Tab-separated table of C-alpha atoms in Angstrom:
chain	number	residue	atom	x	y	z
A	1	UNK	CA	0.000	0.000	0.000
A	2	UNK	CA	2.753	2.445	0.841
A	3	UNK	CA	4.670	2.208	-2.451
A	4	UNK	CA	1.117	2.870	-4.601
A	5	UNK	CA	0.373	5.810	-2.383
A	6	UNK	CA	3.952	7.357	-2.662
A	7	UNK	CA	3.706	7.067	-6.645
A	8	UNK	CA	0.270	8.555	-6.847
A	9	UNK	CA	1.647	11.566	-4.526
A	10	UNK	CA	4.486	11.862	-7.063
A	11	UNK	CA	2.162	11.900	-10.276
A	12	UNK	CA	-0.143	14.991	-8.321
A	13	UNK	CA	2.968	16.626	-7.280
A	14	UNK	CA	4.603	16.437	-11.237
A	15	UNK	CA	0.360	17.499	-12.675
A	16	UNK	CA	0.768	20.255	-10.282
A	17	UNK	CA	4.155	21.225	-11.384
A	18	UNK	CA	2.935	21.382	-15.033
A	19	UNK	CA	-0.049	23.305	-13.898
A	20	UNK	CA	1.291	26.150	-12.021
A	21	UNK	CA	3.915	26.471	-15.052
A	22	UNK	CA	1.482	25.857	-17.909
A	23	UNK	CA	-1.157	28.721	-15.934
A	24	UNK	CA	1.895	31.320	-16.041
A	25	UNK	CA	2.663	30.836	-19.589
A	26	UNK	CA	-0.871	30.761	-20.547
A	27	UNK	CA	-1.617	34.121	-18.335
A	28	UNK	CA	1.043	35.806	-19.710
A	29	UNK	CA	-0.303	34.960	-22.798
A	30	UNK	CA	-3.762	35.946	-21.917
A	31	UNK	CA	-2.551	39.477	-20.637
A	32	UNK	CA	-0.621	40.103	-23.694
A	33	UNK	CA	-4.059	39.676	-26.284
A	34	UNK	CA	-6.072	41.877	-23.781
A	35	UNK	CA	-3.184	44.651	-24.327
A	36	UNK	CA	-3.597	44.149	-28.080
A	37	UNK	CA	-7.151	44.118	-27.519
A	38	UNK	CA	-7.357	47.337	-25.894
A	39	UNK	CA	-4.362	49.096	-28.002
A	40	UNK	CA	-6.658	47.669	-31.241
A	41	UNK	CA	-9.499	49.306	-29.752
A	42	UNK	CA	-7.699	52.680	-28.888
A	43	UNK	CA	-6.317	52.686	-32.362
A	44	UNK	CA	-10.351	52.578	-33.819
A	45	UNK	CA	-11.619	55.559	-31.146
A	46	UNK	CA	-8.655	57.648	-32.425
A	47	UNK	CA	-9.360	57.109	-35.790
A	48	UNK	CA	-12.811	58.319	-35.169
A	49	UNK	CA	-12.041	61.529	-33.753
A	50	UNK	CA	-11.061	62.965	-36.825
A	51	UNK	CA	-14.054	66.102	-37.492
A	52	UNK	CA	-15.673	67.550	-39.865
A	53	UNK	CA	-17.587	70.766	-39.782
A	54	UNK	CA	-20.118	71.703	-42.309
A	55	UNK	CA	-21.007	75.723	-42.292
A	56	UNK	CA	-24.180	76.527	-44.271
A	57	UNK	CA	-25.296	79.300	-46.345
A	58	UNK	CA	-26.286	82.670	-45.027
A	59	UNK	CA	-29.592	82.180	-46.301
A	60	UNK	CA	-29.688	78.103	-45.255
A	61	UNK	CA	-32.130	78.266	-42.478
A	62	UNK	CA	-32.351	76.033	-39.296
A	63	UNK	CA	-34.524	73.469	-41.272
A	64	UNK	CA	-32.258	73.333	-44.369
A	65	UNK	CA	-29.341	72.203	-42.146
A	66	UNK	CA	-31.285	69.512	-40.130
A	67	UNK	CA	-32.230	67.981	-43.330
A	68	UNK	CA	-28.043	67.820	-44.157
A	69	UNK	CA	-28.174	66.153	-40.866
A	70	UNK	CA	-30.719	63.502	-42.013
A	71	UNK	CA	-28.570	63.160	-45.247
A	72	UNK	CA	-25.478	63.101	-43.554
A	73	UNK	CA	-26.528	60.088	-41.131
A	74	UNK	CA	-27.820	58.009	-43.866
A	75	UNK	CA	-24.587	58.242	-45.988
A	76	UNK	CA	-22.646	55.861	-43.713
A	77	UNK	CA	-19.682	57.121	-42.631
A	78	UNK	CA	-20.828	59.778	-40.115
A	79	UNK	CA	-20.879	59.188	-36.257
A	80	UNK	CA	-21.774	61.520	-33.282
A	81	UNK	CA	-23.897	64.123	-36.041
A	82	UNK	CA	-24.559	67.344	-34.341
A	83	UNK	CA	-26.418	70.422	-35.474
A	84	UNK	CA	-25.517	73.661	-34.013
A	85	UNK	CA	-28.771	76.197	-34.595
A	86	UNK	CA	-27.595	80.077	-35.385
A	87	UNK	CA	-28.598	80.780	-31.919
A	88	UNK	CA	-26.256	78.038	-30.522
A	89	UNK	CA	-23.705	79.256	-32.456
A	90	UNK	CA	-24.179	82.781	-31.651
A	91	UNK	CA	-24.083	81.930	-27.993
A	92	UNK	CA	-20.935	79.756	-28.526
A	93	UNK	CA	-18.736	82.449	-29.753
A	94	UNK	CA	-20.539	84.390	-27.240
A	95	UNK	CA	-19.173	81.875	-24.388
A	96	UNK	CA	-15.999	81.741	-26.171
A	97	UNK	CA	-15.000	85.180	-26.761
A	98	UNK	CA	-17.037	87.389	-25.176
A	99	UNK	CA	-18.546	89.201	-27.717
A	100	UNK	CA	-21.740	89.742	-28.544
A	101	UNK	CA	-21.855	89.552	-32.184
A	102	UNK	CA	-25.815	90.836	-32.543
A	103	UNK	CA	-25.104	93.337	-30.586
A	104	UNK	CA	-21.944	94.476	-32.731
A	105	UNK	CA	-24.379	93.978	-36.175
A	106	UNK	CA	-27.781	94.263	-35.104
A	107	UNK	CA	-28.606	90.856	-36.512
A	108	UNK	CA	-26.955	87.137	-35.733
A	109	UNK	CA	-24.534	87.090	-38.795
A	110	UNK	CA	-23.625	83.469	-38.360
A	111	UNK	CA	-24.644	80.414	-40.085
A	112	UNK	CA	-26.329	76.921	-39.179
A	113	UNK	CA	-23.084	74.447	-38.253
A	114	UNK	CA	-23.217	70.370	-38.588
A	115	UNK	CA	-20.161	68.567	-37.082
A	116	UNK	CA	-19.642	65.081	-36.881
A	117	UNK	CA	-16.838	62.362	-36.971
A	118	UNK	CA	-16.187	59.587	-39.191
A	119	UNK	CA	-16.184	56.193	-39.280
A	120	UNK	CA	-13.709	53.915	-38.271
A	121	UNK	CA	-13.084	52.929	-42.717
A	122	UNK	CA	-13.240	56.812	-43.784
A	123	UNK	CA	-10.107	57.989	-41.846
A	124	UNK	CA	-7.796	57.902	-44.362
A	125	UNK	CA	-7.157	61.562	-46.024
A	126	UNK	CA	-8.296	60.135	-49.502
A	127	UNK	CA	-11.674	59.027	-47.761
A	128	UNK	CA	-12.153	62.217	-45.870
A	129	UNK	CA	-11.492	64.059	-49.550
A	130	UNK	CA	-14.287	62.203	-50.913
A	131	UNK	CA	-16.589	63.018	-48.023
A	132	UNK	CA	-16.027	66.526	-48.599
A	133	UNK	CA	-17.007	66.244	-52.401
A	134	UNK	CA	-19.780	64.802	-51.593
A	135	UNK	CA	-21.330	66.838	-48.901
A	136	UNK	CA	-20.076	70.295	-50.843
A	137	UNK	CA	-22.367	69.625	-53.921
A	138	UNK	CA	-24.965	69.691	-50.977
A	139	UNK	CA	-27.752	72.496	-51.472
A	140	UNK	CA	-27.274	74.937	-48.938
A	141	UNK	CA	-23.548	74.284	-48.134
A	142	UNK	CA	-21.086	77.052	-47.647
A	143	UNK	CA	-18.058	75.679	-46.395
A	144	UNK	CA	-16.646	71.907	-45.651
A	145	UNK	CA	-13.966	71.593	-43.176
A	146	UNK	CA	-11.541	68.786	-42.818
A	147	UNK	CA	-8.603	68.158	-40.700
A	148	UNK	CA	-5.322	68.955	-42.054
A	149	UNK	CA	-3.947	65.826	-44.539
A	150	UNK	CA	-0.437	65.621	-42.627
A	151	UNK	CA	-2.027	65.126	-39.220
A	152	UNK	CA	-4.518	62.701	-40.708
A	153	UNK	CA	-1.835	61.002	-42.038
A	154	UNK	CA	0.624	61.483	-39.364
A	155	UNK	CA	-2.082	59.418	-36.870
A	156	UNK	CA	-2.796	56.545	-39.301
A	157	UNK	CA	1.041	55.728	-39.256
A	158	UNK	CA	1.532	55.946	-35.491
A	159	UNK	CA	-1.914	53.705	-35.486
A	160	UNK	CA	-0.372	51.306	-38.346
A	161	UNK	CA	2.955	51.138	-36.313
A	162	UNK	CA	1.116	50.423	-33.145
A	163	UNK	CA	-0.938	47.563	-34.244
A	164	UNK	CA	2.473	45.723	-35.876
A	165	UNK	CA	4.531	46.306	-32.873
A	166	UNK	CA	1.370	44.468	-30.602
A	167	UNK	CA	0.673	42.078	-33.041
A	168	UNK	CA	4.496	40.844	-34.021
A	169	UNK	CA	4.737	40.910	-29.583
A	170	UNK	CA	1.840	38.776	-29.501
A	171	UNK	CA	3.060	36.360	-32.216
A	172	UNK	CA	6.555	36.263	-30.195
A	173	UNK	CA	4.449	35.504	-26.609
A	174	UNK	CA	3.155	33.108	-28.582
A	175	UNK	CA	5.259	31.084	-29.598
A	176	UNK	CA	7.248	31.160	-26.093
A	177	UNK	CA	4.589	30.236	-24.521
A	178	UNK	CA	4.344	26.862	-26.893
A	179	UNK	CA	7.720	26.637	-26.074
A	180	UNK	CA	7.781	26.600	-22.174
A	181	UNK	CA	4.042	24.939	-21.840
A	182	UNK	CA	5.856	22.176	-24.452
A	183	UNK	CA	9.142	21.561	-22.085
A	184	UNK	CA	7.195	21.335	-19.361
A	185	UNK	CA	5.074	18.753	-20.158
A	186	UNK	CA	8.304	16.980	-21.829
A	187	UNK	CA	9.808	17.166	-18.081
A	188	UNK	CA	6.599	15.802	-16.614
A	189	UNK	CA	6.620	13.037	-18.653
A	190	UNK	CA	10.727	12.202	-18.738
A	191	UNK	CA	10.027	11.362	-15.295
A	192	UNK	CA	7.727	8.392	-16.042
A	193	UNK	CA	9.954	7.066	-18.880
A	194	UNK	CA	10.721	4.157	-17.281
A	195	UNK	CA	6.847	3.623	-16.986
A	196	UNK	CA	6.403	4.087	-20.811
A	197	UNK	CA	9.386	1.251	-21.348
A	198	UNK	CA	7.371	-1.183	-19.048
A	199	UNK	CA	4.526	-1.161	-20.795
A	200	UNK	CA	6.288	-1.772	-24.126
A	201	UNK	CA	7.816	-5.020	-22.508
A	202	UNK	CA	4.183	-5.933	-21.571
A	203	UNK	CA	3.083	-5.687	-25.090
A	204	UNK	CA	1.175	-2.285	-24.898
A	205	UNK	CA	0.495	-0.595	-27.879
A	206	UNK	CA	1.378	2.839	-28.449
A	207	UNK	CA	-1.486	4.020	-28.644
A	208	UNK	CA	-2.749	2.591	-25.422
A	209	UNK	CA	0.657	3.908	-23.958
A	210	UNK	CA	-0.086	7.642	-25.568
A	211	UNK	CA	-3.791	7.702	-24.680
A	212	UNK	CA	-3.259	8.605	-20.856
A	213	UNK	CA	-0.520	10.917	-21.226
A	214	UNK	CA	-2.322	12.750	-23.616
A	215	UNK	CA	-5.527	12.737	-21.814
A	216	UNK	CA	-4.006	14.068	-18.789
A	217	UNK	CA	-1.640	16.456	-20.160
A	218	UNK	CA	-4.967	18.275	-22.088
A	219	UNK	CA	-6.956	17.863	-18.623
A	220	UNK	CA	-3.899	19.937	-16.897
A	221	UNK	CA	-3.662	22.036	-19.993
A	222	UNK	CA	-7.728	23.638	-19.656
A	223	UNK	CA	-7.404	23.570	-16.248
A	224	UNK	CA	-4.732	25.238	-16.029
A	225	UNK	CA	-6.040	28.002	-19.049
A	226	UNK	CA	-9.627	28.319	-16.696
A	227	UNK	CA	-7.294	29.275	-13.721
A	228	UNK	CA	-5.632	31.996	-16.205
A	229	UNK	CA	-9.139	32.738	-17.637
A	230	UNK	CA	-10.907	33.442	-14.300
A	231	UNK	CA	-7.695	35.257	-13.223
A	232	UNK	CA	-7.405	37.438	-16.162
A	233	UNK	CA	-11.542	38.258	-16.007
A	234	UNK	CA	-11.536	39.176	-12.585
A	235	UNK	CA	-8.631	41.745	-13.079
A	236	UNK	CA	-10.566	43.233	-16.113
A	237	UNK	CA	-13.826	43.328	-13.383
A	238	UNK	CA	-11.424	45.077	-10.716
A	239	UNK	CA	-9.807	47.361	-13.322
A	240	UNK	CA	-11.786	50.632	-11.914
A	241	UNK	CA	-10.582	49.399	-8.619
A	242	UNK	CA	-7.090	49.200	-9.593
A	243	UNK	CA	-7.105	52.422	-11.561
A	244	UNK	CA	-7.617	51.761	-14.973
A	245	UNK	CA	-10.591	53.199	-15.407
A	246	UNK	CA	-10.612	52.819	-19.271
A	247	UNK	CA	-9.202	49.111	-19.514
A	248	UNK	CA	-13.180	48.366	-19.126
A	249	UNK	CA	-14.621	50.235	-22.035
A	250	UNK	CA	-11.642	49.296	-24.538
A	251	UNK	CA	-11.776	45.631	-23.452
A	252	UNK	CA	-15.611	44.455	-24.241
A	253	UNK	CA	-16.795	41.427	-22.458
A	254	UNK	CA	-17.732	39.643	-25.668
A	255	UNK	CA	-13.997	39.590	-26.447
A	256	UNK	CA	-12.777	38.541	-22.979
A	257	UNK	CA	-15.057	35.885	-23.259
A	258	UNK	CA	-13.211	35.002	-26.865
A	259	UNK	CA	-10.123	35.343	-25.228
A	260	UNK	CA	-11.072	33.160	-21.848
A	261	UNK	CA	-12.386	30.290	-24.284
A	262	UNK	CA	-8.700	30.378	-26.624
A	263	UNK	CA	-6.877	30.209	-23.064
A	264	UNK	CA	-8.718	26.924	-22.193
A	265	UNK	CA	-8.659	25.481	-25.589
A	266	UNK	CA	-5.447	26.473	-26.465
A	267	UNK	CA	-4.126	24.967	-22.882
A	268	UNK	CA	-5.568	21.616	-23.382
A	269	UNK	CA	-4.663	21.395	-27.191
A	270	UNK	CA	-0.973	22.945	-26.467
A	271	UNK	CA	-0.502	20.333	-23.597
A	272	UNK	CA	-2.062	17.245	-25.640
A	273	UNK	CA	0.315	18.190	-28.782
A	274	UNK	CA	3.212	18.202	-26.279
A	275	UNK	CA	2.142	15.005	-24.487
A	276	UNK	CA	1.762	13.404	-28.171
A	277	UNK	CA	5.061	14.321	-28.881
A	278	UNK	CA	6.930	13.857	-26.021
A	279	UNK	CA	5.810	9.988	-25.646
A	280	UNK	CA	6.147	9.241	-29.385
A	281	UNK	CA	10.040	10.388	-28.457
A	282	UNK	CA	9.970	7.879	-25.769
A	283	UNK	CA	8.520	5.281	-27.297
A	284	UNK	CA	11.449	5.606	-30.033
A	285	UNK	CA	14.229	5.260	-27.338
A	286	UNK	CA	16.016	2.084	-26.138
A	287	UNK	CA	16.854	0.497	-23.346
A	288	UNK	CA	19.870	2.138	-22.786
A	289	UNK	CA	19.159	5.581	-23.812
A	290	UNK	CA	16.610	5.867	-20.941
A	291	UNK	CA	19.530	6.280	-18.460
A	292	UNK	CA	20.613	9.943	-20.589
């Protein structure tokens, strides 16, 4: 009895090894896709700041503007459409300089104003030149005006340069990960080597030899990517708490849920494919090349 209990505490204490090891890797992992997430998701809301302002005729009334508006909305690359009345903007300047303009000419001498910002697939300074064309054939248009083409520009490449630097760190993460999660399951199973060889003399197959390793090694594996998973959601949950405030709104739940499920089904496939491997190797070795 005391021999089968000591080898059954040695097989917990080498799953638990793998697990605390595999959860790191796989956490690490996990925290590195949430960063792209969120940089991915920065990069879209800065693209959509970019603003456009539409001035109307002098003799464009209120109701020839909020009809823009409705065109405007309906043309598909317009978000956050605003219309700013004559009296708005009168009162704006107002607020902003502290003159009173109606009281300088006796009548409000400004126009109607729509602003809004574009889509995330219009920032680009050819798409925001072909906005302009089209709203400036617009009847009761004055004026159309668009950010300057070097700072539109200027953005998209910092964005562009951004989203390569997070992706190629990602793709190097990645493959590290597959690395360590793949030598640590290796380890966990040099250590029963022996085991492997005795069944063999027994007349085993190998794929009755494989079948448990592999099995366990994937159990360990999506255990070990639900520890990371649950780990990884609860710090998004606390992220307020913890003072990043923001992490919340750039990280949508729908994609931490995407993220949770490729942490568990990457653990338990990464761990199986390293188990697979790792006992075909042994199952190739001799007698005396167990003892290296």
């Amino acid at each position: 009895m005391k021999p089968h209990k000591e080898i059954k505490i040695s097989n917990w204490a080498v799953h638990m090894t793998t697990g605390v090891s595999v959860t790191l890797a796989l956490f690490t992992l996990g925290l590195i896709a949430m960063i792209w997430i969120a940089a991915n998701a920065e990069s879209k809301r800065l693209m959509e700041k970019i603003e456009i302002s539409v001035v109307m005729d002098d003799e464009a009334g209120d109701d020839r503007a909020m009809a823009i508006c409705d065109v405007i909305r309906n043309m598909g690359f317009a978000n956050n459409v605003n219309f700013i009345s004559k009296e708005d903007a009168l009162r704006n300047w107002k607020e902003a300089t502290g003159e009173d303009l109606e009281h300088v000419f006796g009548v409000n001498p400004l126009s109607p104003e729509i602003s809004f910002t574009v889509s995330n697939g219009y920032s680009s300074v050819e798409a925001v030149a072909g906005i302009r064309k089209q709203i400036e054939v617009l009847d009761g248009v004055a004026e159309v005006g668009t950010p300057d083409s070097m700072l539109i520009e200027a953005m998209n490449s910092n964005i562009r340069k951004l989203t390569v630097a997070f992706t190629a760190l990602a793709a190097i993460m990645l493959v590290i990960s597959f690395v360590l999660i793949s030598n640590t399951v290796r380890l966990s199973i040099y250590s029963r080597r022996f085991t492997i060889h005795t069944m063999q003399l027994v007349g085993a197959t190998d794929g009755f030899i494989r079948r448990p390793f592999i099995k366990a090694n994937a159990l360990v594996g999506a255990v070990s990517g639900l520890v990371s998973a649950c780990v990884l959601s609860a710090l998004l949950a606390c992220s307020g708490d913890l003072g990043f405030n923001e992490l919340s709104s750039l990280i949508d739940w729908k994609w931490m849920t995407g993220v949770c499920v490729c942490l568990i089904a990457g653990g338990a496939i990464i761990c199986a494919l390293a188990a697979l491997i790792a006992t075909t190797h042994h199952l190739r070795q001799d007698y005396e090349d167990l003892f290296k």
